[in-house]
PDB file of C-alpha atoms in Angstrom:
ATOM      1  CA  UNK A   1       3.819  -0.787 -13.046  1.00  0.00           C
ATOM      2  CA  UNK A   2       0.434  -1.161 -14.727  1.00  0.00           C
ATOM      3  CA  UNK A   3       2.016  -1.648 -18.157  1.00  0.00           C
ATOM      4  CA  UNK A   4       4.854  -3.851 -16.911  1.00  0.00           C
ATOM      5  CA  UNK A   5       2.869  -6.943 -15.976  1.00  0.00           C
ATOM      6  CA  UNK A   6      -0.379  -8.541 -16.976  1.00  0.00           C
ATOM      7  CA  UNK A   7      -3.386  -9.662 -15.006  1.00  0.00           C
ATOM      8  CA  UNK A   8      -3.010 -13.232 -13.711  1.00  0.00           C
ATOM      9  CA  UNK A   9       0.639 -13.355 -14.795  1.00  0.00           C
ATOM     10  CA  UNK A  10       3.325 -14.625 -12.436  1.00  0.00           C
ATOM     11  CA  UNK A  11       4.403 -11.154 -11.291  1.00  0.00           C
ATOM     12  CA  UNK A  12       0.786 -10.142 -10.713  1.00  0.00           C
ATOM     13  CA  UNK A  13       0.110 -13.235  -8.589  1.00  0.00           C
ATOM     14  CA  UNK A  14       3.263 -12.603  -6.558  1.00  0.00           C
ATOM     15  CA  UNK A  15       2.291  -8.987  -5.927  1.00  0.00           C
ATOM     16  CA  UNK A  16      -1.185 -10.022  -4.790  1.00  0.00           C
ATOM     17  CA  UNK A  17       0.246 -12.670  -2.429  1.00  0.00           C
ATOM     18  CA  UNK A  18       2.832 -10.233  -1.066  1.00  0.00           C
ATOM     19  CA  UNK A  19       0.248  -7.557  -0.265  1.00  0.00           C
ATOM     20  CA  UNK A  20      -2.113 -10.117   1.220  1.00  0.00           C
ATOM     21  CA  UNK A  21       0.691 -11.116   3.593  1.00  0.00           C
ATOM     22  CA  UNK A  22       1.418  -7.471   4.447  1.00  0.00           C
ATOM     23  CA  UNK A  23      -2.278  -6.955   5.261  1.00  0.00           C
ATOM     24  CA  UNK A  24      -2.197  -9.909   7.641  1.00  0.00           C
ATOM     25  CA  UNK A  25       1.032  -8.865   9.332  1.00  0.00           C
ATOM     26  CA  UNK A  26       0.446  -5.087   9.593  1.00  0.00           C
ATOM     27  CA  UNK A  27      -1.759  -5.220  12.713  1.00  0.00           C
ATOM     28  CA  UNK A  28       0.874  -7.187  14.637  1.00  0.00           C
ATOM     29  CA  UNK A  29       3.898  -4.978  13.905  1.00  0.00           C
ATOM     30  CA  UNK A  30       5.708  -3.572  16.900  1.00  0.00           C
ATOM     31  CA  UNK A  31       6.562   0.089  17.290  1.00  0.00           C
ATOM     32  CA  UNK A  32      10.191  -0.304  16.262  1.00  0.00           C
ATOM     33  CA  UNK A  33       9.322  -0.513  12.569  1.00  0.00           C
ATOM     34  CA  UNK A  34       6.489   2.029  12.441  1.00  0.00           C
ATOM     35  CA  UNK A  35       8.362   4.669  10.439  1.00  0.00           C
ATOM     36  CA  UNK A  36       9.850   2.228   7.948  1.00  0.00           C
ATOM     37  CA  UNK A  37       6.586   0.362   7.376  1.00  0.00           C
ATOM     38  CA  UNK A  38       4.625   3.581   6.944  1.00  0.00           C
ATOM     39  CA  UNK A  39       7.195   4.985   4.508  1.00  0.00           C
ATOM     40  CA  UNK A  40       7.193   1.819   2.393  1.00  0.00           C
ATOM     41  CA  UNK A  41       3.413   1.521   2.221  1.00  0.00           C
ATOM     42  CA  UNK A  42       2.995   5.207   1.381  1.00  0.00           C
ATOM     43  CA  UNK A  43       5.550   4.807  -1.418  1.00  0.00           C
ATOM     44  CA  UNK A  44       3.546   1.849  -2.720  1.00  0.00           C
ATOM     45  CA  UNK A  45       0.406   4.008  -2.653  1.00  0.00           C
ATOM     46  CA  UNK A  46       2.091   6.425  -5.030  1.00  0.00           C
ATOM     47  CA  UNK A  47       2.842   3.628  -7.521  1.00  0.00           C
ATOM     48  CA  UNK A  48       0.410   2.679 -10.236  1.00  0.00           C
ATOM     49  CA  UNK A  49      -0.861  -0.900  -9.935  1.00  0.00           C
ATOM     50  CA  UNK A  50      -3.677  -3.058 -11.185  1.00  0.00           C
ATOM     51  CA  UNK A  51      -6.861  -2.776  -9.119  1.00  0.00           C
ATOM     52  CA  UNK A  52      -6.504  -6.304  -7.748  1.00  0.00           C
ATOM     53  CA  UNK A  53      -3.128  -5.350  -6.255  1.00  0.00           C
ATOM     54  CA  UNK A  54      -4.102  -1.791  -5.378  1.00  0.00           C
ATOM     55  CA  UNK A  55      -6.914  -2.911  -3.091  1.00  0.00           C
ATOM     56  CA  UNK A  56      -4.431  -4.771  -0.869  1.00  0.00           C
ATOM     57  CA  UNK A  57      -1.982  -1.848  -0.833  1.00  0.00           C
ATOM     58  CA  UNK A  58      -4.827   0.386   0.376  1.00  0.00           C
ATOM     59  CA  UNK A  59      -5.893  -2.165   3.004  1.00  0.00           C
ATOM     60  CA  UNK A  60      -2.320  -2.345   4.287  1.00  0.00           C
ATOM     61  CA  UNK A  61      -2.257   1.458   4.563  1.00  0.00           C
ATOM     62  CA  UNK A  62      -5.531   1.432   6.506  1.00  0.00           C
ATOM     63  CA  UNK A  63      -4.220  -1.314   8.821  1.00  0.00           C
ATOM     64  CA  UNK A  64      -1.052   0.689   9.511  1.00  0.00           C
ATOM     65  CA  UNK A  65      -3.039   3.861  10.186  1.00  0.00           C
ATOM     66  CA  UNK A  66      -5.256   1.931  12.607  1.00  0.00           C
ATOM     67  CA  UNK A  67      -2.177   0.466  14.308  1.00  0.00           C
ATOM     68  CA  UNK A  68      -0.245   3.759  14.356  1.00  0.00           C
ATOM     69  CA  UNK A  69      -2.720   6.685  14.457  1.00  0.00           C
ATOM     70  CA  UNK A  70       0.121   9.216  14.554  1.00  0.00           C
ATOM     71  CA  UNK A  71       1.112   8.065  11.056  1.00  0.00           C
ATOM     72  CA  UNK A  72      -2.264   9.239   9.818  1.00  0.00           C
ATOM     73  CA  UNK A  73      -1.636  12.791  11.024  1.00  0.00           C
ATOM     74  CA  UNK A  74       2.017  12.898  10.036  1.00  0.00           C
ATOM     75  CA  UNK A  75       1.985  11.136   6.665  1.00  0.00           C
ATOM     76  CA  UNK A  76      -1.448  10.528   5.191  1.00  0.00           C
ATOM     77  CA  UNK A  77      -3.374  13.732   5.882  1.00  0.00           C
ATOM     78  CA  UNK A  78      -0.760  15.946   4.161  1.00  0.00           C
ATOM     79  CA  UNK A  79      -1.126  13.777   1.049  1.00  0.00           C
ATOM     80  CA  UNK A  80      -4.885  14.242   1.058  1.00  0.00           C
ATOM     81  CA  UNK A  81      -4.451  18.014   1.237  1.00  0.00           C
ATOM     82  CA  UNK A  82      -2.297  18.083  -1.930  1.00  0.00           C
ATOM     83  CA  UNK A  83      -4.752  18.365  -4.806  1.00  0.00           C
ATOM     84  CA  UNK A  84      -1.987  18.104  -7.393  1.00  0.00           C
ATOM     85  CA  UNK A  85      -1.275  14.447  -6.566  1.00  0.00           C
ATOM     86  CA  UNK A  86      -2.358  11.578  -8.767  1.00  0.00           C
ATOM     87  CA  UNK A  87      -5.864  10.393  -7.976  1.00  0.00           C
ATOM     88  CA  UNK A  88      -4.648   7.009  -6.713  1.00  0.00           C
ATOM     89  CA  UNK A  89      -2.931   8.419  -3.617  1.00  0.00           C
TER      90      UNK A  89
END
């Protein structure tokens, strides 16, 4: 995604706004969407983005892990143990 849009372009601004909204909404999610939300945010963590978007993706992941601590054990810690992954994960 890094090469597909430019800084301050329309797509970039939309991505920033979208992830800002996700960061605001993540702490208030109910338990019925825990698995789906965690899966989607972890998939976004694997994508390559500009730093100004990436920071919000990472904040959303932290907010979800704080909201659903079991997601940390089940989904995030295994990623951290895989040294072959891209350094952005």
